[in-house]
């Protein structure tokens, strides 16, 4: 049984370990390893196209995660008070947003945005005070990727935060009100600390999803290149150890983020507990 | 006129009523279900008041209407003589101890107890909060537990933190929702005594909700027995026990033997076999008409068991029976006696009586006896 488990972990993590190892390749091919050099690291970071793609991805993922977390948490809190058919309708819509394949979201968002832009751009041009020449044109770019990603990740946040709210003892809310806390005071001092782990989890998941999404971004990014799109196109040109370096850096970044979140949450718990005299 | 006090809670400048809590024709409906039905109630200042009844009788709904978690569908709820209908929970000068304590898991004991104080505007300074929390924890004998989290405490300790968290605010009324239900038997006894002592020490009105008659009887000055959203009887423990208004109360408060039948015009009861039994009406009860449905209630501790064929020993009623079952309970023995034409009757025989008259074995023929003054004729309502 233990051997079986070991094999599963080997299957899961060996490729990841391998890609880290291969990022220290001395040779010129991504898949054949010659020991050992860090030469590809500086070379990778001097690649301005890559750096731009990475920056784009970070901007998009950061915005998406923030928007999705704020709106998703608010939606989850509001839905908690809704009962009956309205609640069922929202539940169904939330789950649909999650189970719809990314490619459908991509195409649908693309078609909808292009149709909307085609309708709106002449209107803006006609109404623009400085004449049609100087009028701004709505176009695919940051905004469209962020909108499409937020649509999906907000549903994720709603589901995660709702589960936490439902698991929460409702009498805590009543106890807080009973102890003179205003509704806002109750949210700030009881509800939010209780759902904070779920909110953080929702943020991290949204960030990760947006950061590594290829399909949706491929459709709606327009002229912008995100990191997954860049890697995909560089593979078509032939893989170099540069790709391994990118993967390793992204991996390191994700792990750092996760560990930081863990440490932060643990310190919070300990800090709040150490307020009084120890018995 | 009320005004907004220093904690941002509506307080009275002057007490305008002798009652801390008053219900005037209060009805509460949840959809088609009526939880509380046109209830009138007055809770005197500084007493220990209990709502007693089975689950679903409306006692918890009544408490939640005082706390402000529910609003009455009809009627008026008054705290210190002023209507609080429409006033939200956080603006009412009452505090509650919840059934499962509802301690904030993300806060330690100190912060839990300080929670109410920190909501006051202007907020009291650190030293004031520290001193008052310290006093509250001392009151419930939990000094030194400030840094603990709720899951590091036993059930009894959590209970006491919940008490301190409520009492530190010096509420007009302390509400307790089945506060001892989650504790084991021994601890429950200790907490009953502790709660009663605490109530006398702090002088705050306590309003308790419970389904446990022993809990209500042992602690309360006034007990309000409820059934189906209505008050059945209200009074002190002794009054309810000795003068139950009807069979429901006699059955709910303590144990009773019941003999069904019809009332006799001259007092007493006639059973379906035509046998007459003497008995008195409870104090304050209306006279029953001839033939009205009634029950004779006899407390098991007033029933004596005599050896078969012995002289009736001066008892007014003596019936032949047979011991069906005996349960030894230490300080007394519970005998279940099959009596012809009546059914099983319960008799509580104290140790002393057993020493004098001897004990009885299962299957033994005996005489079961009681006095008319121990028997109550009760209406069936």
Tab-separated table of N, CA and C in Angstrom, chain A residues 169 171-172 174-183 185-186 188-190 193-194 269 272-273 275-279, chain B residues 7 9 64 69 89-90 92 94-96 98 102-106 108 111 115-116 119 144 146-149 165 169:
chain	number	residue	atom	x	y	z
A	169	UNK	N	-21.323	28.749	12.593
A	169	UNK	CA	-22.395	28.726	13.580
A	169	UNK	C	-23.159	30.057	13.524
A	171	UNK	N	-25.371	31.198	15.371
A	171	UNK	CA	-25.605	31.850	16.660
A	171	UNK	C	-24.462	32.810	17.004
A	172	UNK	N	-23.306	32.680	16.323
A	172	UNK	CA	-22.218	33.640	16.539
A	172	UNK	C	-22.651	35.037	16.103
A	174	UNK	N	-25.758	36.117	16.002
A	174	UNK	CA	-26.731	36.593	16.982
A	174	UNK	C	-26.033	37.015	18.267
A	175	UNK	N	-25.009	36.250	18.671
A	175	UNK	CA	-24.281	36.589	19.894
A	175	UNK	C	-23.641	37.963	19.750
A	176	UNK	N	-23.094	38.234	18.568
A	176	UNK	CA	-22.447	39.516	18.333
A	176	UNK	C	-23.460	40.660	18.409
A	177	UNK	N	-24.613	40.462	17.777
A	177	UNK	CA	-25.662	41.490	17.835
A	177	UNK	C	-26.143	41.666	19.271
A	178	UNK	N	-26.245	40.553	19.984
A	178	UNK	CA	-26.688	40.597	21.378
A	178	UNK	C	-25.709	41.390	22.236
A	179	UNK	N	-24.421	41.362	21.842
A	179	UNK	CA	-23.387	42.088	22.586
A	179	UNK	C	-23.179	43.484	21.996
A	180	UNK	N	-24.233	44.051	21.436
A	180	UNK	CA	-24.302	45.464	21.029
A	180	UNK	C	-23.540	45.816	19.749
A	181	UNK	N	-23.026	44.820	19.027
A	181	UNK	CA	-22.322	45.156	17.793
A	181	UNK	C	-23.341	45.504	16.708
A	182	UNK	N	-23.074	46.579	15.979
A	182	UNK	CA	-23.924	46.951	14.858
A	182	UNK	C	-23.744	45.910	13.748
A	183	UNK	N	-24.654	45.876	12.763
A	183	UNK	CA	-24.484	44.900	11.675
A	183	UNK	C	-23.093	44.988	11.026
A	185	UNK	N	-20.376	46.161	12.472
A	185	UNK	CA	-19.443	45.693	13.497
A	185	UNK	C	-19.400	44.174	13.548
A	186	UNK	N	-20.553	43.547	13.421
A	186	UNK	CA	-20.620	42.080	13.420
A	186	UNK	C	-19.879	41.519	12.217
A	188	UNK	N	-17.414	42.934	10.553
A	188	UNK	CA	-15.994	43.206	10.674
A	188	UNK	C	-15.337	42.310	11.733
A	189	UNK	N	-16.043	42.110	12.863
A	189	UNK	CA	-15.402	41.439	13.989
A	189	UNK	C	-15.682	39.942	14.076
A	190	UNK	N	-16.764	39.485	13.445
A	190	UNK	CA	-17.100	38.059	13.562
A	190	UNK	C	-17.163	37.371	12.198
A	193	UNK	N	-13.628	37.582	9.991
A	193	UNK	CA	-12.574	36.683	10.481
A	193	UNK	C	-12.923	35.208	10.308
A	194	UNK	N	-14.220	34.895	10.406
A	194	UNK	CA	-14.624	33.497	10.257
A	194	UNK	C	-14.466	33.009	8.818
A	269	UNK	N	-3.464	33.476	13.762
A	269	UNK	CA	-4.140	32.666	14.786
A	269	UNK	C	-3.393	32.768	16.106
A	272	UNK	N	-3.634	36.387	17.758
A	272	UNK	CA	-4.903	36.666	18.417
A	272	UNK	C	-5.028	35.902	19.723
A	273	UNK	N	-4.364	34.751	19.786
A	273	UNK	CA	-4.491	33.921	20.983
A	273	UNK	C	-3.583	34.378	22.108
A	275	UNK	N	-3.142	37.286	23.409
A	275	UNK	CA	-3.506	38.579	23.963
A	275	UNK	C	-3.518	38.619	25.483
A	276	UNK	N	-3.918	37.538	26.104
A	276	UNK	CA	-4.075	37.542	27.549
A	276	UNK	C	-2.942	36.800	28.241
A	277	UNK	N	-3.042	36.724	29.568
A	277	UNK	CA	-2.033	36.015	30.341
A	277	UNK	C	-2.198	34.517	30.141
A	278	UNK	N	-1.101	33.831	29.938
A	278	UNK	CA	-1.173	32.382	29.774
A	278	UNK	C	-1.421	31.726	31.131
A	279	UNK	N	-2.309	30.760	31.188
A	279	UNK	CA	-2.610	30.124	32.473
A	279	UNK	C	-1.466	29.216	32.937
B	7	UNK	N	-23.502	53.706	25.904
B	7	UNK	CA	-23.076	52.598	25.053
B	7	UNK	C	-23.787	52.624	23.711
B	9	UNK	N	-26.922	52.377	23.537
B	9	UNK	CA	-28.107	51.565	23.735
B	9	UNK	C	-29.171	52.478	24.316
B	64	UNK	N	-36.507	34.832	22.407
B	64	UNK	CA	-35.902	35.503	21.256
B	64	UNK	C	-36.602	36.826	20.937
B	69	UNK	N	-34.200	39.006	18.477
B	69	UNK	CA	-33.921	38.191	17.287
B	69	UNK	C	-35.194	37.903	16.505
B	89	UNK	N	-31.657	43.868	18.015
B	89	UNK	CA	-31.025	43.209	19.168
B	89	UNK	C	-29.876	44.032	19.740
B	90	UNK	N	-29.075	44.681	18.863
B	90	UNK	CA	-27.880	45.343	19.371
B	90	UNK	C	-28.182	46.653	20.104
B	92	UNK	N	-30.749	46.693	22.434
B	92	UNK	CA	-31.548	46.327	23.611
B	92	UNK	C	-30.627	46.047	24.794
B	94	UNK	N	-30.284	43.938	26.958
B	94	UNK	CA	-30.333	42.569	27.473
B	94	UNK	C	-29.172	41.785	26.875
B	95	UNK	N	-28.743	40.752	27.577
B	95	UNK	CA	-27.703	39.881	27.046
B	95	UNK	C	-28.126	38.437	27.223
B	96	UNK	N	-27.600	37.602	26.355
B	96	UNK	CA	-28.083	36.228	26.304
B	96	UNK	C	-26.939	35.243	26.469
B	98	UNK	N	-26.221	31.624	25.205
B	98	UNK	CA	-26.799	30.756	24.187
B	98	UNK	C	-26.679	29.288	24.586
B	102	UNK	N	-22.059	29.779	21.946
B	102	UNK	CA	-21.728	30.710	20.860
B	102	UNK	C	-20.525	31.581	21.214
B	103	UNK	N	-19.496	30.996	21.807
B	103	UNK	CA	-18.250	31.744	22.033
B	103	UNK	C	-17.561	31.934	20.693
B	104	UNK	N	-16.920	33.111	20.527
B	104	UNK	CA	-16.254	33.380	19.251
B	104	UNK	C	-14.974	32.552	19.171
B	105	UNK	N	-14.896	31.621	18.212
B	105	UNK	CA	-13.752	30.709	18.179
B	105	UNK	C	-12.446	31.403	17.792
B	106	UNK	N	-12.537	32.564	17.118
B	106	UNK	CA	-11.305	33.228	16.683
B	106	UNK	C	-10.775	34.179	17.758
B	108	UNK	N	-9.816	34.754	22.059
B	108	UNK	CA	-9.567	34.037	23.310
B	108	UNK	C	-10.593	34.472	24.360
B	111	UNK	N	-10.837	38.293	25.046
B	111	UNK	CA	-11.473	39.066	23.978
B	111	UNK	C	-12.960	38.734	23.847
B	115	UNK	N	-15.805	41.656	24.438
B	115	UNK	CA	-16.481	41.996	23.179
B	115	UNK	C	-17.564	43.058	23.347
B	116	UNK	N	-18.429	42.834	24.329
B	116	UNK	CA	-19.539	43.771	24.539
B	116	UNK	C	-19.059	45.152	24.947
B	119	UNK	N	-17.844	47.432	22.158
B	119	UNK	CA	-18.809	47.991	21.213
B	119	UNK	C	-19.336	49.332	21.704
B	144	UNK	N	-7.298	33.744	35.251
B	144	UNK	CA	-6.145	32.983	34.770
B	144	UNK	C	-6.419	32.247	33.476
B	146	UNK	N	-7.596	33.819	30.768
B	146	UNK	CA	-7.767	34.864	29.761
B	146	UNK	C	-7.265	34.465	28.377
B	147	UNK	N	-6.130	33.751	28.335
B	147	UNK	CA	-5.501	33.469	27.044
B	147	UNK	C	-6.017	32.220	26.361
B	148	UNK	N	-6.918	31.489	27.016
B	148	UNK	CA	-7.381	30.231	26.421
B	148	UNK	C	-8.360	30.482	25.283
B	149	UNK	N	-8.427	29.514	24.382
B	149	UNK	CA	-9.427	29.516	23.325
B	149	UNK	C	-10.584	28.621	23.747
B	165	UNK	N	-19.270	36.825	29.732
B	165	UNK	CA	-19.371	37.677	28.554
B	165	UNK	C	-20.678	38.462	28.563
B	169	UNK	N	-21.498	43.237	30.852
B	169	UNK	CA	-22.180	44.408	30.311
B	169	UNK	C	-23.233	44.970	31.252
